[in-house]
Structures are given as C-alpha cells and as structure tokens.
PDB file of C-alpha atoms in Angstrom:
ATOM      1  CA  MET A   1       2.675 -10.491 -19.902  1.00 73.00           C
ATOM      2  CA  SER A   2       0.179 -11.195 -17.082  1.00 95.00           C
ATOM      3  CA  THR A   3      -0.691  -9.626 -13.830  1.00 98.00           C
ATOM      4  CA  LEU A   4       0.238 -11.387 -10.597  1.00 98.00           C
ATOM      5  CA  LEU A   5      -2.122 -11.511  -7.686  1.00 98.00           C
ATOM      6  CA  LEU A   6      -0.712 -12.465  -4.216  1.00 98.00           C
ATOM      7  CA  HIS A   7      -3.093 -13.500  -1.633  1.00 98.00           C
ATOM      8  CA  HIS A   8      -3.472 -16.087   1.103  1.00 98.00           C
ATOM      9  CA  PRO A   9      -6.415 -17.265   3.373  1.00 98.00           C
ATOM     10  CA  SER A  10      -4.592 -16.249   6.215  1.00 98.00           C
ATOM     11  CA  PHE A  11      -5.267 -12.518   5.543  1.00 98.00           C
ATOM     12  CA  ALA A  12      -8.588 -13.215   6.770  1.00 98.00           C
ATOM     13  CA  ASN A  13      -7.291 -13.884  10.237  1.00 97.00           C
ATOM     14  CA  HIS A  14      -5.690 -10.900  12.436  1.00 96.00           C
ATOM     15  CA  LYS A  15      -9.107 -10.426  14.149  1.00 96.00           C
ATOM     16  CA  THR A  16      -9.483  -6.933  15.410  1.00 95.00           C
ATOM     17  CA  ALA A  17     -11.609  -5.713  18.376  1.00 91.00           C
ATOM     18  CA  ALA A  18     -15.585  -5.382  17.973  1.00 92.00           C
ATOM     19  CA  GLY A  19     -16.548  -2.546  15.719  1.00 94.00           C
ATOM     20  CA  HIS A  20     -12.809  -2.166  14.276  1.00 97.00           C
ATOM     21  CA  PRO A  21     -13.064  -0.794  10.645  1.00 98.00           C
ATOM     22  CA  GLU A  22      -9.824  -2.913   9.684  1.00 98.00           C
ATOM     23  CA  ARG A  23     -11.597  -6.107   9.791  1.00 98.00           C
ATOM     24  CA  PRO A  24     -11.255  -9.693   8.319  1.00 98.00           C
ATOM     25  CA  ASP A  25     -14.256  -9.124   6.104  1.00 98.00           C
ATOM     26  CA  ARG A  26     -12.087  -6.307   4.065  1.00 98.00           C
ATOM     27  CA  TYR A  27      -9.926  -9.506   2.650  1.00 98.00           C
ATOM     28  CA  ARG A  28     -13.025 -11.381   1.974  1.00 98.00           C
ATOM     29  CA  VAL A  29     -14.665  -8.908  -0.223  1.00 98.00           C
ATOM     30  CA  VAL A  30     -11.506  -8.440  -2.000  1.00 98.00           C
ATOM     31  CA  GLU A  31     -11.272 -12.315  -2.513  1.00 98.00           C
ATOM     32  CA  ALA A  32     -14.874 -12.470  -3.609  1.00 98.00           C
ATOM     33  CA  VAL A  33     -14.612  -9.539  -6.325  1.00 98.00           C
ATOM     34  CA  LEU A  34     -11.433 -11.117  -7.789  1.00 98.00           C
ATOM     35  CA  SER A  35     -13.024 -14.427  -7.990  1.00 98.00           C
ATOM     36  CA  GLN A  36     -15.211 -13.280 -10.692  1.00 98.00           C
ATOM     37  CA  PRO A  37     -14.913 -14.401 -14.232  1.00 98.00           C
ATOM     38  CA  GLN A  38     -13.242 -11.199 -15.663  1.00 97.00           C
ATOM     39  CA  PHE A  39     -10.326 -11.588 -13.490  1.00 98.00           C
ATOM     40  CA  ASP A  40      -9.506 -15.190 -14.570  1.00 97.00           C
ATOM     41  CA  THR A  41      -6.456 -14.031 -16.311  1.00 97.00           C
ATOM     42  CA  LEU A  42      -4.770 -13.307 -13.048  1.00 98.00           C
ATOM     43  CA  LEU A  43      -1.620 -15.154 -12.177  1.00 98.00           C
ATOM     44  CA  ARG A  44      -2.551 -16.247  -8.506  1.00 98.00           C
ATOM     45  CA  GLU A  45       0.165 -17.131  -6.017  1.00 98.00           C
ATOM     46  CA  GLN A  46      -0.017 -17.392  -2.178  1.00 98.00           C
ATOM     47  CA  ALA A  47       2.006 -14.955  -0.170  1.00 98.00           C
ATOM     48  CA  GLU A  48       4.988 -16.580   1.481  1.00 98.00           C
ATOM     49  CA  LEU A  49       6.142 -15.817   4.999  1.00 98.00           C
ATOM     50  CA  ALA A  50       8.785 -13.248   4.824  1.00 98.00           C
ATOM     51  CA  ASP A  51      12.125 -13.666   6.516  1.00 97.00           C
ATOM     52  CA  LEU A  52      11.819 -11.431   9.583  1.00 97.00           C
ATOM     53  CA  GLY A  53      15.148  -9.682   8.674  1.00 97.00           C
ATOM     54  CA  THR A  54      13.555  -8.111   5.621  1.00 98.00           C
ATOM     55  CA  ALA A  55      11.434  -5.976   7.941  1.00 98.00           C
ATOM     56  CA  ARG A  56      14.785  -4.639   9.365  1.00 98.00           C
ATOM     57  CA  ASN A  57      15.500  -2.850   6.018  1.00 96.00           C
ATOM     58  CA  ALA A  58      12.941  -0.316   6.992  1.00 98.00           C
ATOM     59  CA  HIS A  59      12.684  -0.748  10.687  1.00 98.00           C
ATOM     60  CA  SER A  60      14.924  -0.676  13.543  1.00 98.00           C
ATOM     61  CA  ASN A  61      16.217  -3.698  15.094  1.00 98.00           C
ATOM     62  CA  ARG A  62      14.891  -2.488  18.444  1.00 98.00           C
ATOM     63  CA  TYR A  63      11.301  -2.067  17.012  1.00 98.00           C
ATOM     64  CA  VAL A  64      11.359  -5.554  15.008  1.00 98.00           C
ATOM     65  CA  ASP A  65      12.565  -7.204  18.134  1.00 98.00           C
ATOM     66  CA  GLY A  66      10.117  -5.522  20.472  1.00 97.00           C
ATOM     67  CA  LEU A  67       7.402  -6.273  18.185  1.00 97.00           C
ATOM     68  CA  GLU A  68       8.231  -9.951  17.899  1.00 97.00           C
ATOM     69  CA  ALA A  69       8.583 -10.172  21.843  1.00 97.00           C
ATOM     70  CA  ALA A  70       5.304  -8.429  22.117  1.00 95.00           C
ATOM     71  CA  ARG A  71       3.201 -11.289  20.456  1.00 95.00           C
ATOM     72  CA  PRO A  72       0.462 -12.437  22.703  1.00 96.00           C
ATOM     73  CA  GLU A  73      -0.457 -16.108  23.218  1.00 95.00           C
ATOM     74  CA  GLN A  74      -4.145 -15.053  23.782  1.00 95.00           C
ATOM     75  CA  GLY A  75      -6.220 -11.771  23.684  1.00 95.00           C
ATOM     76  CA  TYR A  76      -4.941  -8.609  22.307  1.00 95.00           C
ATOM     77  CA  VAL A  77      -1.695  -6.406  22.720  1.00 96.00           C
ATOM     78  CA  TYR A  78      -2.478  -2.729  21.897  1.00 95.00           C
ATOM     79  CA  LEU A  79       0.435  -1.114  20.110  1.00 95.00           C
ATOM     80  CA  ASP A  80      -0.802   2.526  19.654  1.00 86.00           C
ATOM     81  CA  GLY A  81      -3.669   3.239  21.657  1.00 79.00           C
ATOM     82  CA  GLY A  82      -6.785   1.346  20.756  1.00 81.00           C
ATOM     83  CA  ASP A  83      -6.157   1.471  17.032  1.00 93.00           C
ATOM     84  CA  THR A  84      -3.303  -0.740  16.417  1.00 97.00           C
ATOM     85  CA  MET A  85      -3.353  -4.245  18.003  1.00 96.00           C
ATOM     86  CA  MET A  86      -1.854  -7.811  17.719  1.00 97.00           C
ATOM     87  CA  GLU A  87      -3.597 -11.142  18.644  1.00 97.00           C
ATOM     88  CA  PRO A  88      -2.208 -14.614  18.266  1.00 97.00           C
ATOM     89  CA  SER A  89      -2.777 -14.930  14.512  1.00 97.00           C
ATOM     90  CA  THR A  90      -1.429 -11.579  13.633  1.00 98.00           C
ATOM     91  CA  TRP A  91       2.272 -12.440  13.353  1.00 98.00           C
ATOM     92  CA  GLU A  92       1.816 -14.803  10.659  1.00 98.00           C
ATOM     93  CA  VAL A  93      -0.519 -12.431   8.669  1.00 98.00           C
ATOM     94  CA  VAL A  94       2.071  -9.402   8.738  1.00 98.00           C
ATOM     95  CA  LEU A  95       5.077 -11.543   7.627  1.00 98.00           C
ATOM     96  CA  ARG A  96       3.071 -12.887   4.917  1.00 98.00           C
ATOM     97  CA  ALA A  97       1.932  -9.387   3.837  1.00 98.00           C
ATOM     98  CA  VAL A  98       5.830  -8.385   3.590  1.00 98.00           C
ATOM     99  CA  GLY A  99       6.435 -11.680   1.955  1.00 98.00           C
ATOM    100  CA  GLY A 100       3.662 -11.112  -0.679  1.00 98.00           C
ATOM    101  CA  THR A 101       4.894  -7.706  -1.380  1.00 98.00           C
ATOM    102  CA  LEU A 102       8.441  -8.906  -1.928  1.00 98.00           C
ATOM    103  CA  GLN A 103       7.216 -11.750  -4.125  1.00 98.00           C
ATOM    104  CA  ALA A 104       5.369  -9.270  -6.308  1.00 98.00           C
ATOM    105  CA  ILE A 105       8.572  -7.150  -6.752  1.00 98.00           C
ATOM    106  CA  ASP A 106      10.569 -10.371  -7.603  1.00 98.00           C
ATOM    107  CA  GLY A 107       7.892 -11.352 -10.046  1.00 98.00           C
ATOM    108  CA  VAL A 108       8.021  -7.828 -11.687  1.00 98.00           C
ATOM    109  CA  LEU A 109      11.776  -7.087 -11.663  1.00 98.00           C
ATOM    110  CA  THR A 110      12.617 -10.756 -13.099  1.00 98.00           C
ATOM    111  CA  GLY A 111      10.303 -10.038 -16.038  1.00 97.00           C
ATOM    112  CA  ARG A 112       8.054 -12.645 -15.089  1.00 97.00           C
ATOM    113  CA  VAL A 113       4.904 -10.778 -15.023  1.00 98.00           C
ATOM    114  CA  GLN A 114       4.286  -7.036 -16.113  1.00 97.00           C
ATOM    115  CA  ASN A 115       2.623  -5.877 -12.936  1.00 98.00           C
ATOM    116  CA  ALA A 116       1.238  -7.207  -9.619  1.00 98.00           C
ATOM    117  CA  PHE A 117      -1.435  -6.584  -6.929  1.00 99.00           C
ATOM    118  CA  VAL A 118      -0.843  -7.561  -3.466  1.00 99.00           C
ATOM    119  CA  ALA A 119      -4.301  -8.110  -1.555  1.00 98.00           C
ATOM    120  CA  CYS A 120      -3.069  -8.219   1.850  1.00 98.00           C
ATOM    121  CA  ARG A 121      -4.111  -6.850   5.259  1.00 98.00           C
ATOM    122  CA  PRO A 122      -3.346  -5.023   7.587  1.00 98.00           C
ATOM    123  CA  PRO A 123      -2.064  -1.928   5.667  1.00 98.00           C
ATOM    124  CA  GLY A 124       1.441  -0.786   6.415  1.00 98.00           C
ATOM    125  CA  HIS A 125       1.953   2.906   5.477  1.00 99.00           C
ATOM    126  CA  HIS A 126       1.619   4.278   8.903  1.00 98.00           C
ATOM    127  CA  ALA A 127       4.099   2.156  10.522  1.00 98.00           C
ATOM    128  CA  GLU A 128       7.478   4.304  10.938  1.00 98.00           C
ATOM    129  CA  THR A 129      11.099   2.976  11.659  1.00 98.00           C
ATOM    130  CA  GLU A 130      10.207   2.648  15.379  1.00 98.00           C
ATOM    131  CA  ARG A 131       6.370   3.047  15.705  1.00 97.00           C
ATOM    132  CA  ALA A 132       3.347   0.916  15.130  1.00 98.00           C
ATOM    133  CA  MET A 133       0.253   3.280  14.216  1.00 97.00           C
ATOM    134  CA  GLY A 134      -2.975   3.547  12.323  1.00 97.00           C
ATOM    135  CA  PHE A 135      -3.559  -0.275  12.159  1.00 98.00           C
ATOM    136  CA  CYS A 136      -0.133  -0.774  10.484  1.00 98.00           C
ATOM    137  CA  LEU A 137       2.680  -2.933  12.113  1.00 98.00           C
ATOM    138  CA  PHE A 138       5.242  -3.279   9.210  1.00 98.00           C
ATOM    139  CA  ASN A 139       5.530  -0.743   6.280  1.00 99.00           C
ATOM    140  CA  ASN A 140       5.090  -3.329   3.598  1.00 98.00           C
ATOM    141  CA  ILE A 141       5.591  -0.761   0.587  1.00 98.00           C
ATOM    142  CA  SER A 142       8.902   0.701   2.335  1.00 98.00           C
ATOM    143  CA  ILE A 143      10.293  -2.827   2.943  1.00 98.00           C
ATOM    144  CA  GLY A 144       9.650  -3.698  -0.677  1.00 98.00           C
ATOM    145  CA  ALA A 145      11.358  -0.513  -1.933  1.00 98.00           C
ATOM    146  CA  ARG A 146      14.277  -1.507   0.057  1.00 98.00           C
ATOM    147  CA  HIS A 147      14.406  -5.048  -1.305  1.00 98.00           C
ATOM    148  CA  ALA A 148      14.033  -3.751  -4.684  1.00 98.00           C
ATOM    149  CA  GLN A 149      17.189  -1.607  -4.024  1.00 98.00           C
ATOM    150  CA  GLN A 150      19.277  -4.211  -2.264  1.00 97.00           C
ATOM    151  CA  LYS A 151      18.543  -7.411  -4.166  1.00 98.00           C
ATOM    152  CA  TYR A 152      18.317  -5.706  -7.795  1.00 98.00           C
ATOM    153  CA  GLY A 153      20.559  -2.770  -7.482  1.00 98.00           C
ATOM    154  CA  LEU A 154      17.769  -0.353  -8.430  1.00 98.00           C
ATOM    155  CA  MET A 155      18.905   3.594  -8.011  1.00 98.00           C
ATOM    156  CA  ARG A 156      15.469   5.076  -8.261  1.00 98.00           C
ATOM    157  CA  VAL A 157      12.234   3.876  -6.843  1.00 99.00           C
ATOM    158  CA  ALA A 158       8.971   5.757  -6.759  1.00 99.00           C
ATOM    159  CA  ILE A 159       6.127   5.219  -4.227  1.00 99.00           C
ATOM    160  CA  VAL A 160       2.937   6.774  -5.124  1.00 99.00           C
ATOM    161  CA  ASP A 161      -0.042   6.692  -2.447  1.00 99.00           C
ATOM    162  CA  PHE A 162      -3.643   7.693  -2.961  1.00 98.00           C
ATOM    163  CA  ASP A 163      -5.058   6.578   0.391  1.00 98.00           C
ATOM    164  CA  VAL A 164      -7.444   8.900   2.196  1.00 98.00           C
ATOM    165  CA  HIS A 165      -4.749   9.161   5.284  1.00 98.00           C
ATOM    166  CA  HIS A 166      -1.085  10.348   4.628  1.00 98.00           C
ATOM    167  CA  GLY A 167       1.456   7.693   4.459  1.00 98.00           C
ATOM    168  CA  ASN A 168       3.447   9.316   7.494  1.00 98.00           C
ATOM    169  CA  GLY A 169       5.632   6.073   7.840  1.00 98.00           C
ATOM    170  CA  THR A 170       6.611   5.812   4.389  1.00 99.00           C
ATOM    171  CA  GLN A 171       7.575   9.563   4.248  1.00 99.00           C
ATOM    172  CA  GLN A 172       9.285   9.244   7.515  1.00 98.00           C
ATOM    173  CA  ILE A 173      11.587   6.249   6.279  1.00 98.00           C
ATOM    174  CA  PHE A 174      12.501   8.055   2.953  1.00 98.00           C
ATOM    175  CA  TYR A 175      12.456  11.530   4.166  1.00 98.00           C
ATOM    176  CA  SER A 176      16.233  12.169   3.448  1.00 98.00           C
ATOM    177  CA  ASP A 177      16.841   9.332   0.741  1.00 98.00           C
ATOM    178  CA  SER A 178      17.163  11.007  -2.542  1.00 98.00           C
ATOM    179  CA  ASP A 179      16.941   7.666  -4.327  1.00 98.00           C
ATOM    180  CA  VAL A 180      13.112   7.230  -3.425  1.00 98.00           C
ATOM    181  CA  LEU A 181      10.418   9.400  -4.305  1.00 99.00           C
ATOM    182  CA  TYR A 182       7.233   9.322  -2.402  1.00 99.00           C
ATOM    183  CA  ALA A 183       4.156  10.992  -3.783  1.00 99.00           C
ATOM    184  CA  SER A 184       0.826  11.232  -1.996  1.00 99.00           C
ATOM    185  CA  THR A 185      -2.744  12.631  -2.434  1.00 98.00           C
ATOM    186  CA  HIS A 186      -4.731  12.452   0.865  1.00 98.00           C
ATOM    187  CA  GLN A 187      -7.237  14.520   3.005  1.00 98.00           C
ATOM    188  CA  MET A 188      -6.267  17.188   5.266  1.00 98.00           C
ATOM    189  CA  PRO A 189      -6.860  17.747   7.771  1.00 98.00           C
ATOM    190  CA  LEU A 190      -7.111  14.051   8.758  1.00 98.00           C
ATOM    191  CA  PHE A 191      -5.138  11.512  10.769  1.00 98.00           C
ATOM    192  CA  PRO A 192      -2.060  11.336  11.006  1.00 98.00           C
ATOM    193  CA  GLY A 193      -1.912  15.128  10.530  1.00 98.00           C
ATOM    194  CA  THR A 194       1.124  15.023   8.316  1.00 98.00           C
ATOM    195  CA  GLY A 195       1.460  15.570   4.572  1.00 98.00           C
ATOM    196  CA  ALA A 196       1.494  19.165   4.049  1.00 98.00           C
ATOM    197  CA  ALA A 197       2.933  20.413   0.456  1.00 98.00           C
ATOM    198  CA  ALA A 198       5.708  21.966   2.174  1.00 98.00           C
ATOM    199  CA  GLU A 199       7.122  18.830   3.687  1.00 98.00           C
ATOM    200  CA  THR A 200       9.569  17.935   0.857  1.00 98.00           C
ATOM    201  CA  GLY A 201      12.125  16.052   2.291  1.00 98.00           C
ATOM    202  CA  VAL A 202      15.404  16.253  -0.072  1.00 98.00           C
ATOM    203  CA  GLY A 203      13.364  17.253  -2.785  1.00 98.00           C
ATOM    204  CA  ASN A 204      11.851  13.735  -3.176  1.00 98.00           C
ATOM    205  CA  ILE A 205       8.660  14.349  -1.313  1.00 98.00           C
ATOM    206  CA  PHE A 206       5.574  15.462  -3.223  1.00 98.00           C
ATOM    207  CA  ASN A 207       2.565  15.926  -1.122  1.00 98.00           C
ATOM    208  CA  SER A 208      -0.747  17.033  -2.554  1.00 98.00           C
ATOM    209  CA  PRO A 209      -3.160  17.664   0.112  1.00 98.00           C
ATOM    210  CA  LEU A 210      -7.061  17.450  -0.626  1.00 98.00           C
ATOM    211  CA  LYS A 211      -9.760  19.022   1.095  1.00 98.00           C
ATOM    212  CA  PRO A 212     -12.812  17.412   2.924  1.00 98.00           C
ATOM    213  CA  GLY A 213     -15.352  17.033  -0.099  1.00 98.00           C
ATOM    214  CA  ASP A 214     -12.669  17.144  -2.840  1.00 98.00           C
ATOM    215  CA  GLY A 215     -13.581  14.362  -5.500  1.00 98.00           C
ATOM    216  CA  GLY A 216     -12.391  13.034  -8.860  1.00 98.00           C
ATOM    217  CA  ALA A 217     -11.567  16.535 -10.347  1.00 98.00           C
ATOM    218  CA  GLU A 218      -9.277  17.573  -7.783  1.00 98.00           C
ATOM    219  CA  LEU A 219      -7.679  14.112  -7.796  1.00 98.00           C
ATOM    220  CA  ARG A 220      -6.947  14.423 -11.434  1.00 98.00           C
ATOM    221  CA  GLU A 221      -5.577  17.997 -11.008  1.00 98.00           C
ATOM    222  CA  ALA A 222      -3.292  16.852  -8.220  1.00 98.00           C
ATOM    223  CA  PHE A 223      -1.942  14.080 -10.383  1.00 98.00           C
ATOM    224  CA  GLN A 224      -1.634  16.104 -13.679  1.00 98.00           C
ATOM    225  CA  GLN A 225      -0.004  19.236 -12.266  1.00 98.00           C
ATOM    226  CA  ARG A 226       2.224  17.834  -9.574  1.00 98.00           C
ATOM    227  CA  ILE A 227       2.672  14.065  -9.306  1.00 98.00           C
ATOM    228  CA  LEU A 228       3.048  12.641 -12.837  1.00 98.00           C
ATOM    229  CA  PRO A 229       5.264  15.634 -13.576  1.00 98.00           C
ATOM    230  CA  ALA A 230       7.313  14.708 -10.531  1.00 98.00           C
ATOM    231  CA  LEU A 231       7.583  11.067 -11.935  1.00 98.00           C
ATOM    232  CA  ASP A 232       8.708  12.206 -15.191  1.00 98.00           C
ATOM    233  CA  ARG A 233      11.710  14.084 -13.781  1.00 98.00           C
ATOM    234  CA  PHE A 234      12.685  11.231 -11.331  1.00 98.00           C
ATOM    235  CA  ALA A 235      12.696   8.656 -14.132  1.00 98.00           C
ATOM    236  CA  PRO A 236      12.067   5.734 -11.591  1.00 98.00           C
ATOM    237  CA  GLU A 237      13.207   2.363 -12.497  1.00 98.00           C
ATOM    238  CA  LEU A 238      10.059   0.908 -10.661  1.00 98.00           C
ATOM    239  CA  ILE A 239       6.738   2.428  -9.535  1.00 99.00           C
ATOM    240  CA  LEU A 240       5.154   0.990  -6.249  1.00 99.00           C
ATOM    241  CA  VAL A 241       1.663   1.951  -5.324  1.00 99.00           C
ATOM    242  CA  SER A 242       0.183   2.287  -1.773  1.00 99.00           C
ATOM    243  CA  ALA A 243      -3.409   1.512  -3.044  1.00 98.00           C
ATOM    244  CA  GLY A 244      -5.656   2.589  -0.222  1.00 98.00           C
ATOM    245  CA  PHE A 245      -9.274   3.056  -1.237  1.00 98.00           C
ATOM    246  CA  ASP A 246     -10.693   4.982   1.725  1.00 98.00           C
ATOM    247  CA  ALA A 247     -10.703   8.130  -0.300  1.00 98.00           C
ATOM    248  CA  HIS A 248     -14.177   6.447  -1.778  1.00 98.00           C
ATOM    249  CA  GLU A 249     -17.039   8.445  -1.210  1.00 98.00           C
ATOM    250  CA  ARG A 250     -18.793   5.576   0.737  1.00 98.00           C
ATOM    251  CA  ASP A 251     -15.870   5.285   3.141  1.00 98.00           C
ATOM    252  CA  PRO A 252     -16.543   6.016   6.853  1.00 98.00           C
ATOM    253  CA  LEU A 253     -12.967   7.155   7.835  1.00 98.00           C
ATOM    254  CA  GLY A 254     -12.772  10.274   5.245  1.00 98.00           C
ATOM    255  CA  SER A 255     -14.672  12.959   3.693  1.00 98.00           C
ATOM    256  CA  LEU A 256     -13.417  12.716  -0.033  1.00 98.00           C
ATOM    257  CA  THR A 257     -15.762  11.703  -2.855  1.00 98.00           C
ATOM    258  CA  MET A 258     -13.713   9.654  -5.133  1.00 98.00           C
ATOM    259  CA  THR A 259     -15.427   6.739  -7.079  1.00 98.00           C
ATOM    260  CA  ALA A 260     -14.127   3.378  -8.585  1.00 98.00           C
ATOM    261  CA  ASP A 261     -13.778   5.087 -11.709  1.00 98.00           C
ATOM    262  CA  ASP A 262     -11.630   7.577 -10.330  1.00 98.00           C
ATOM    263  CA  PHE A 263      -9.506   4.905  -8.920  1.00 98.00           C
ATOM    264  CA  GLY A 264      -9.418   3.479 -12.545  1.00 98.00           C
ATOM    265  CA  TRP A 265      -8.129   6.565 -13.910  1.00 98.00           C
ATOM    266  CA  VAL A 266      -5.360   7.020 -11.496  1.00 98.00           C
ATOM    267  CA  THR A 267      -4.269   3.295 -12.171  1.00 98.00           C
ATOM    268  CA  ARG A 268      -4.129   4.053 -15.977  1.00 98.00           C
ATOM    269  CA  GLU A 269      -2.214   7.118 -15.556  1.00 98.00           C
ATOM    270  CA  LEU A 270       0.224   5.366 -13.321  1.00 98.00           C
ATOM    271  CA  MET A 271       0.560   2.475 -15.774  1.00 98.00           C
ATOM    272  CA  ASN A 272       1.127   4.931 -18.554  1.00 98.00           C
ATOM    273  CA  SER A 273       3.957   6.383 -16.443  1.00 98.00           C
ATOM    274  CA  ALA A 274       5.391   3.044 -15.913  1.00 98.00           C
ATOM    275  CA  GLU A 275       5.230   2.085 -19.572  1.00 98.00           C
ATOM    276  CA  ARG A 276       6.854   5.316 -20.500  1.00 98.00           C
ATOM    277  CA  LEU A 277       9.555   5.384 -17.699  1.00 98.00           C
ATOM    278  CA  CYS A 278      10.369   1.836 -16.404  1.00 98.00           C
ATOM    279  CA  ASP A 279       9.029  -0.770 -18.835  1.00 98.00           C
ATOM    280  CA  GLY A 280       5.619  -1.024 -17.214  1.00 98.00           C
ATOM    281  CA  ARG A 281       7.020  -2.322 -14.148  1.00 98.00           C
ATOM    282  CA  LEU A 282       4.388  -1.633 -11.349  1.00 98.00           C
ATOM    283  CA  VAL A 283       3.345  -3.280  -7.933  1.00 99.00           C
ATOM    284  CA  ALA A 284       0.336  -2.089  -6.085  1.00 99.00           C
ATOM    285  CA  VAL A 285      -0.131  -3.027  -2.462  1.00 99.00           C
ATOM    286  CA  LEU A 286      -3.302  -2.844  -0.716  1.00 99.00           C
ATOM    287  CA  GLU A 287      -3.584  -0.249   2.065  1.00 98.00           C
ATOM    288  CA  GLY A 288      -6.945   1.296   3.320  1.00 98.00           C
ATOM    289  CA  GLY A 289     -10.532   1.073   2.435  1.00 98.00           C
ATOM    290  CA  TYR A 290     -13.306   0.370   4.999  1.00 98.00           C
ATOM    291  CA  ASP A 291     -16.738   0.469   3.409  1.00 98.00           C
ATOM    292  CA  LEU A 292     -16.839  -3.017   1.899  1.00 98.00           C
ATOM    293  CA  GLN A 293     -18.855  -2.339  -1.308  1.00 98.00           C
ATOM    294  CA  GLY A 294     -16.671   0.737  -2.025  1.00 98.00           C
ATOM    295  CA  LEU A 295     -13.629  -1.582  -1.344  1.00 98.00           C
ATOM    296  CA  ALA A 296     -14.991  -4.338  -3.428  1.00 98.00           C
ATOM    297  CA  ASP A 297     -15.737  -1.734  -6.388  1.00 98.00           C
ATOM    298  CA  SER A 298     -12.553   0.066  -6.399  1.00 98.00           C
ATOM    299  CA  VAL A 299     -10.347  -2.968  -6.219  1.00 98.00           C
ATOM    300  CA  ALA A 300     -12.078  -4.259  -9.403  1.00 98.00           C
ATOM    301  CA  SER A 301     -11.723  -1.081 -11.148  1.00 98.00           C
ATOM    302  CA  HIS A 302      -8.055  -0.905 -10.077  1.00 98.00           C
ATOM    303  CA  VAL A 303      -7.153  -4.585 -10.769  1.00 98.00           C
ATOM    304  CA  GLY A 304      -8.937  -4.475 -13.890  1.00 98.00           C
ATOM    305  CA  GLU A 305      -6.683  -1.802 -15.339  1.00 98.00           C
ATOM    306  CA  LEU A 306      -3.701  -3.699 -14.350  1.00 98.00           C
ATOM    307  CA  ILE A 307      -5.067  -6.592 -16.375  1.00 98.00           C
ATOM    308  CA  LYS A 308      -5.318  -4.394 -19.386  1.00 94.00           C
ATOM    309  CA  GLY A 309      -1.662  -3.872 -19.422  1.00 83.00           C
TER     310      GLY A 309
END
C-alpha cells in the first residue's frame, strides 16, 4: 500500500513577525523536496478544513471559543508573549492542520493507505488543553489520537515525539490517560522546561531527555533502551509520530547534533514497531525544524523511509 501525503497551499500562509523562526518558508522547502522524482509514488491529497468541534476533543470549550473570538481582521494577536500569534490567515491554516491530521488517520485506519505524513504548519505539540504556546495553537496530534479513539474505537494509541523540544501539551493532555502512551526524546534543559524522566503520568509517559551536544548515538540508545520496549509492552493499535526535525545539527533553536540519517533510522525503527504491533499503521505529523536545509534533508529522509514500507 502507498504512503499518503497531506498538504495544502494555505500552509505557506500564517505569516509570522519578521525574524520569527516558524515562517512560511518552512512549508515551501518541504513542498519542494517532496516534489522531487523519488517521491512520485506518494498519494497526495489536500488537507480539508476540520470541523471546529474536533478541536474540543483535546482542548476545553473555553479555550476553543476564546481562540476563535480572538481572530484578528488585520495585524497580529499575540497569544503567548511574542512567540505565538495569529493574523487574518491563521485560522484557516490551523483548521487545515487539524483536518489533514484527521484525514491521514482516516486513510490509515480504513486501510486505504499504509502510513501517512502531514506536511502542516504551525506545529502543535506545545498547545495545552487551555493554552497556546511555543508557536502552537491546536494540538494536532492529540486531536488525532482522540479521533482514532472515538471514531474507530481504538483502545491503545501511542504517540512518539522526537522534536528537540518536549511536547508539554501532548503530555499534559494525556497525563492521566492510560489508553494513550506518550514517549519523547528532547533536549534538556530547553524550552518548555518539562520532560524529565521522572514525569511518568499513570505509567503511560516515557521521557528520555538528551543533553546539549548529544547526537545519533544517544538518540539510538534512548529508543533502544526505553521507548521501543515501552511500545512493545503497550502494544498500540496505531502509532502517531510528532515529527519535529529541530534536533538537527544545523537547527538554530536547539543544541542536539542529529543528522537526516538519524531521523531515517528512527523512522525505520518506528515502522518496524508498527509492523510488528499494529499492522504497520503509522501517521506522522510535522512539528518543528527551523533550519531550512536541515528541515528539507530530514523530511526527505523521513518520508523516504515511509515510502519503503
């Protein structure tokens, strides 16, 4: 079966302030690299607008309603200091990011495709139940996990996050939910300050913090010794991946030293787990990655492995 790519021209909208690392060029370089001939086998679909109600599966009514009411007609509205903002085009962008995530999960869980990659922005894994932060407004991956549970009756969903920043929002949303496993490698100390190994939820949280300067060897050790065994014990029916590529050695927002090959290795390992545990069902959603060359190379490696099946 094929690999599904969810994309949309609007993801190049959501204009951020001058000098902001989460900028439209991120989406443009991802689109460019995935337009190369080696990706011709991708099944490409445009991300649809999500029904706003789906966001309420991971966020409070107060938060969703407040965010909708805060939409500006011009200029910027700042939601979390100077980092997280909305402008007039943002609302469509974030609803398509949610919609694309749900489409990808539908495609995989109905058996139409084997796996999927959602090339969206802005990222989502810092958004908490009632708080936008770290460039994130809606927590796409968490909304997707709830969708898989509610629409398809899945009892065990795993979320694996290898962004350089800890997905505090995803952890907060599922901290007391034994039906969702959250596993993360990330740099510590670093924004947002969460993600210590001692944060274990109800036995469903598996954090593997890395030190500044750590690279592929330490990433492999974290996965082989902690995260992959946790997946085996949990036996998920679906694996969701918060695919952030800002742990790349070129990235300006972190101090880890991963390469595109390291992200390829992680992808292969997660696909092997998915094949063994849940019939290969895996959906990856783009999170961070702020050096354009590092992002392009890493996405190419990641999606290249998804295509291999």
